[in-house]
Amino acid sequence: AQSVTQLDSQVPVFEEAPVELRCNYSSSVSVYLFWYVQYPNQGLQLLLKYLSGSTLVKGINGFEAEFNKSQTSFHLRKPSVHISDTAEYFCAVSVYGNKLVFGAGTILRVKS
Amino acid sequence: DAMVIQNPRYQVTQFGKPVTLSCSQTLNHNVMYWYQQKSSQAPKLLFHYYDKDFNNEADTPDNFQSRRPNTSFCFLDIRSPGLGDAAMYLCATSSAPLSYEQYFGPGTRLTVT
């Protein structure tokens, strides 16, 4: 079975600073990987996904993530954050034909 | 815009009083999901429909039921809500297969008094 570990429960960062949210997964087979963002009292919105191909994936709102198979990681990065990026971020993994497995989430707090 | 719609956004029900949450989609996706999300936790899958086929998660309480009368609509019925059922309920859709990206609605926040 697959599992996802988000290494930080909260990440505080100042506005315009870079940020990295860490995600590690475990699986014995090839995986699909996703990052979702959830603003307060909202549903989840897909930021980006890795299904195959290039290991560097670009998503919405200036976010990107890199799939590293040897380290079983899929860390999310943004070079310069805004106050509006304050939200909870979920990493998720799946394998073909099976449901998504979510990590516990990382709350990104952007401070002015 | 194609989307997933959930009604109502906020629902208050009394302990033990049946409640129904609704979800509709304009994406024409085969798969519809219901998740329960409690505060500061990841979404927990309750069940999903693959077309008309219902798939229940092993640990979903019997108190939770679902109906999908057509491709566009899916309902979550909680037969006898307890205080522990207070949560955000998220509906999501995807095209087959299950593992592809899912599109989420805005959620219904259920309060049980």
CSV table of C-alpha atoms in Angstrom, one decimal:
chain,number,residue,atom,x,y,z
A,1,ALA,CA,0.0,0.0,0.0
A,2,GLN,CA,1.1,3.5,-0.6
A,3,SER,CA,1.7,6.1,2.1
A,4,VAL,CA,2.6,9.8,2.1
A,5,THR,CA,4.6,11.7,4.7
A,6,GLN,CA,4.5,15.5,4.9
A,7,LEU,CA,7.5,16.4,7.0
A,8,ASP,CA,6.3,19.7,8.3
A,9,SER,CA,2.9,20.4,9.9
A,10,GLN,CA,3.4,24.1,9.7
A,11,VAL,CA,5.8,26.3,7.7
A,12,PRO,CA,6.0,30.0,8.6
A,13,VAL,CA,7.7,32.3,6.0
A,14,PHE,CA,8.0,35.9,5.3
A,15,GLU,CA,6.3,37.4,2.2
A,16,GLU,CA,8.5,37.4,-0.9
A,17,ALA,CA,10.8,34.7,0.6
A,18,PRO,CA,11.1,31.3,-1.1
A,19,VAL,CA,9.4,28.2,0.4
A,20,GLU,CA,9.7,24.5,0.1
A,21,LEU,CA,7.0,22.1,1.4
A,22,ARG,CA,8.3,18.6,1.8
A,23,CYS,CA,6.6,15.4,0.8
A,24,ASN,CA,7.9,11.8,0.8
A,25,TYR,CA,6.0,8.8,-0.3
A,26,SER,CA,6.4,5.0,-0.2
A,27,SER,CA,5.3,2.6,-2.9
A,28,SER,CA,6.6,-0.5,-4.5
A,29,VAL,CA,5.2,0.4,-7.9
A,30,SER,CA,5.1,3.5,-10.1
A,31,VAL,CA,3.0,6.3,-8.7
A,32,TYR,CA,1.1,9.4,-9.6
A,33,LEU,CA,1.7,12.4,-7.4
A,34,PHE,CA,-0.4,15.5,-6.7
A,35,TRP,CA,-0.3,18.7,-4.7
A,36,TYR,CA,-3.6,20.2,-3.6
A,37,VAL,CA,-4.2,23.5,-1.8
A,38,GLN,CA,-7.1,24.2,0.6
A,39,TYR,CA,-8.0,27.7,1.6
A,40,PRO,CA,-10.1,28.1,4.8
A,41,ASN,CA,-13.6,26.7,4.5
A,42,GLN,CA,-13.0,25.7,0.9
A,43,GLY,CA,-12.5,22.5,-1.1
A,44,LEU,CA,-9.2,21.2,-2.4
A,45,GLN,CA,-7.8,22.8,-5.6
A,46,LEU,CA,-5.2,21.0,-7.7
A,47,LEU,CA,-1.9,22.8,-7.8
A,48,LEU,CA,0.0,20.4,-10.0
A,49,LYS,CA,0.4,16.7,-10.8
A,50,TYR,CA,3.0,14.2,-11.9
A,51,LEU,CA,1.8,11.4,-14.0
A,52,SER,CA,4.9,10.7,-16.2
A,53,GLY,CA,7.5,12.4,-18.2
A,54,SER,CA,9.5,15.4,-17.1
A,55,THR,CA,10.3,15.3,-13.4
A,56,LEU,CA,10.0,19.0,-12.9
A,57,VAL,CA,6.3,19.9,-12.9
A,58,LYS,CA,5.0,23.5,-13.0
A,59,GLY,CA,1.6,24.3,-11.6
A,60,ILE,CA,-0.7,27.2,-10.9
A,61,ASN,CA,0.1,30.3,-8.9
A,62,GLY,CA,3.8,30.0,-9.6
A,63,PHE,CA,4.3,26.7,-7.8
A,64,GLU,CA,6.5,23.8,-9.0
A,65,ALA,CA,7.5,20.4,-7.8
A,66,GLU,CA,10.2,17.9,-8.6
A,67,PHE,CA,9.7,14.2,-8.7
A,68,ASN,CA,12.7,12.4,-7.3
A,69,LYS,CA,12.3,8.7,-7.7
A,70,SER,CA,15.5,7.7,-5.9
A,71,GLN,CA,14.6,9.8,-2.8
A,72,THR,CA,10.9,9.0,-3.2
A,73,SER,CA,10.1,12.7,-2.8
A,74,PHE,CA,7.9,15.3,-4.4
A,75,HIS,CA,8.7,18.6,-2.8
A,76,LEU,CA,6.7,21.7,-3.6
A,77,ARG,CA,8.5,25.0,-4.1
A,78,LYS,CA,7.8,28.6,-4.8
A,79,PRO,CA,10.5,31.2,-5.3
A,80,SER,CA,8.6,34.1,-3.8
A,81,VAL,CA,5.4,33.7,-1.7
A,82,HIS,CA,2.6,36.1,-1.2
A,83,ILE,CA,0.2,36.6,1.7
A,84,SER,CA,-2.5,35.0,-0.5
A,85,ASP,CA,-0.6,31.8,-0.5
A,86,THR,CA,-1.5,31.2,3.2
A,87,ALA,CA,-3.4,28.0,3.1
A,88,GLU,CA,-3.1,24.2,3.8
A,89,TYR,CA,-1.2,22.1,1.3
A,90,PHE,CA,-1.8,18.4,0.8
A,91,CYS,CA,0.5,16.0,-1.0
A,92,ALA,CA,-1.3,12.9,-2.4
A,93,VAL,CA,-0.1,9.7,-4.1
A,94,SER,CA,-1.9,7.1,-6.1
A,95,VAL,CA,-1.2,4.1,-8.3
A,96,TYR,CA,-3.1,3.1,-11.4
A,97,GLY,CA,-6.6,2.0,-10.5
A,98,ASN,CA,-6.4,2.9,-6.9
A,99,LYS,CA,-7.6,5.8,-4.7
A,100,LEU,CA,-5.7,8.8,-3.7
A,101,VAL,CA,-3.8,8.6,-0.4
A,102,PHE,CA,-3.3,12.0,1.2
A,103,GLY,CA,-0.6,13.3,3.5
A,104,ALA,CA,-1.5,15.0,6.8
A,105,GLY,CA,-1.1,18.4,5.3
A,106,THR,CA,1.2,21.4,5.8
A,107,ILE,CA,-0.1,24.8,6.8
A,108,LEU,CA,1.8,27.5,5.1
A,109,ARG,CA,1.7,30.8,7.0
A,110,VAL,CA,3.0,33.8,5.1
A,111,LYS,CA,3.9,36.8,7.2
A,112,SER,CA,4.3,40.4,6.2
B,1,ASP,CA,-17.2,26.8,-16.3
B,2,ALA,CA,-17.3,23.1,-15.6
B,3,MET,CA,-17.4,22.5,-11.9
B,4,VAL,CA,-18.5,20.6,-8.8
B,5,ILE,CA,-21.2,22.2,-6.8
B,6,GLN,CA,-22.2,21.3,-3.2
B,7,ASN,CA,-25.3,22.3,-1.4
B,8,PRO,CA,-25.8,23.6,1.1
B,9,ARG,CA,-22.4,25.1,2.1
B,10,TYR,CA,-23.3,25.0,5.8
B,11,GLN,CA,-25.7,22.6,7.4
B,12,VAL,CA,-26.9,22.4,11.0
B,13,THR,CA,-28.7,19.3,12.1
B,14,GLN,CA,-29.8,17.9,15.4
B,15,PHE,CA,-28.3,14.8,17.0
B,16,GLY,CA,-30.0,11.8,15.5
B,17,LYS,CA,-31.9,13.7,12.8
B,18,PRO,CA,-31.3,12.4,9.3
B,19,VAL,CA,-29.5,14.8,6.9
B,20,THR,CA,-28.7,14.7,3.2
B,21,LEU,CA,-25.9,16.6,1.5
B,22,SER,CA,-25.9,17.0,-2.2
B,23,CYS,CA,-23.3,17.3,-4.9
B,24,SER,CA,-23.6,18.0,-8.6
B,25,GLN,CA,-21.1,18.1,-11.4
B,26,THR,CA,-21.0,19.5,-14.9
B,27,LEU,CA,-17.7,17.7,-15.8
B,28,ASN,CA,-19.5,14.6,-16.9
B,29,HIS,CA,-17.0,12.5,-14.9
B,30,ASN,CA,-17.6,8.8,-14.3
B,31,VAL,CA,-16.4,8.8,-10.8
B,32,MET,CA,-17.8,10.7,-7.8
B,33,TYR,CA,-16.4,10.6,-4.3
B,34,TRP,CA,-17.4,11.6,-0.8
B,35,TYR,CA,-14.8,12.5,1.7
B,36,GLN,CA,-15.1,13.5,5.4
B,37,GLN,CA,-12.6,16.0,6.6
B,38,LYS,CA,-12.2,16.9,10.3
B,39,SER,CA,-10.4,19.9,11.6
B,40,SER,CA,-6.6,19.9,10.8
B,41,GLN,CA,-6.8,16.4,9.2
B,42,ALA,CA,-6.5,15.1,5.7
B,43,PRO,CA,-9.7,14.1,3.8
B,44,LYS,CA,-10.9,10.6,4.5
B,45,LEU,CA,-12.6,8.7,1.7
B,46,LEU,CA,-16.0,7.4,2.7
B,47,PHE,CA,-17.1,5.9,-0.6
B,48,HIS,CA,-17.1,6.4,-4.3
B,49,TYR,CA,-19.3,5.6,-7.4
B,50,TYR,CA,-17.7,4.4,-10.6
B,51,ASP,CA,-20.6,5.0,-12.9
B,52,LYS,CA,-23.4,3.2,-11.1
B,53,ASP,CA,-21.1,0.9,-9.1
B,54,PHE,CA,-21.0,1.8,-5.4
B,55,ASN,CA,-17.7,1.2,-3.6
B,56,ASN,CA,-17.7,1.5,0.2
B,57,GLU,CA,-14.5,2.0,2.2
B,58,ALA,CA,-14.1,-0.8,4.8
B,59,ASP,CA,-14.1,1.6,7.7
B,60,THR,CA,-17.0,3.8,6.7
B,61,PRO,CA,-19.8,3.5,9.3
B,62,ASP,CA,-23.1,2.1,8.3
B,63,ASN,CA,-24.6,5.4,9.3
B,64,PHE,CA,-23.4,6.9,6.1
B,65,GLN,CA,-25.1,6.0,2.8
B,66,SER,CA,-25.0,7.4,-0.7
B,67,ARG,CA,-27.1,7.6,-3.8
B,68,ARG,CA,-26.2,8.5,-7.3
B,69,PRO,CA,-29.4,8.8,-9.4
B,70,ASN,CA,-27.6,9.9,-12.5
B,71,THR,CA,-24.2,10.9,-13.8
B,72,SER,CA,-24.5,14.5,-12.5
B,73,PHE,CA,-25.8,14.1,-9.0
B,74,CYS,CA,-24.6,12.3,-5.9
B,75,PHE,CA,-26.1,12.4,-2.4
B,76,LEU,CA,-24.6,11.7,1.0
B,77,ASP,CA,-27.2,10.6,3.6
B,78,ILE,CA,-26.3,10.4,7.3
B,79,ARG,CA,-29.1,8.4,8.9
B,80,SER,CA,-28.5,9.3,12.6
B,81,PRO,CA,-25.8,12.0,12.9
B,82,GLY,CA,-23.8,11.9,16.1
B,83,LEU,CA,-21.6,14.7,17.5
B,84,GLY,CA,-18.6,12.9,16.0
B,85,ASP,CA,-20.0,13.3,12.5
B,86,ALA,CA,-19.5,17.1,12.6
B,87,ALA,CA,-17.0,17.8,9.8
B,88,MET,CA,-16.5,19.2,6.4
B,89,TYR,CA,-17.9,16.9,3.7
B,90,LEU,CA,-16.2,17.1,0.3
B,91,CYS,CA,-17.5,15.8,-3.0
B,92,ALA,CA,-15.0,15.2,-5.7
B,93,THR,CA,-15.1,13.8,-9.3
B,94,SER,CA,-12.6,12.3,-11.7
B,95,SER,CA,-12.6,10.6,-15.0
B,96,ALA,CA,-11.8,6.9,-14.9
B,97,PRO,CA,-9.6,5.5,-13.6
B,98,LEU,CA,-9.6,6.2,-9.9
B,99,SER,CA,-6.1,7.4,-9.6
B,100,TYR,CA,-6.4,10.4,-11.9
B,101,GLU,CA,-6.7,13.9,-10.6
B,102,GLN,CA,-9.8,14.7,-8.7
B,103,TYR,CA,-11.8,17.9,-8.8
B,104,PHE,CA,-13.3,19.0,-5.5
B,105,GLY,CA,-16.4,20.9,-4.7
B,106,PRO,CA,-16.3,23.7,-2.0
B,107,GLY,CA,-17.5,21.4,0.7
B,108,THR,CA,-20.4,21.3,3.1
B,109,ARG,CA,-19.6,22.1,6.7
B,110,LEU,CA,-21.9,20.0,8.9
B,111,THR,CA,-22.6,21.0,12.5
B,112,VAL,CA,-24.5,18.6,14.8
B,113,THR,CA,-26.2,20.1,17.8
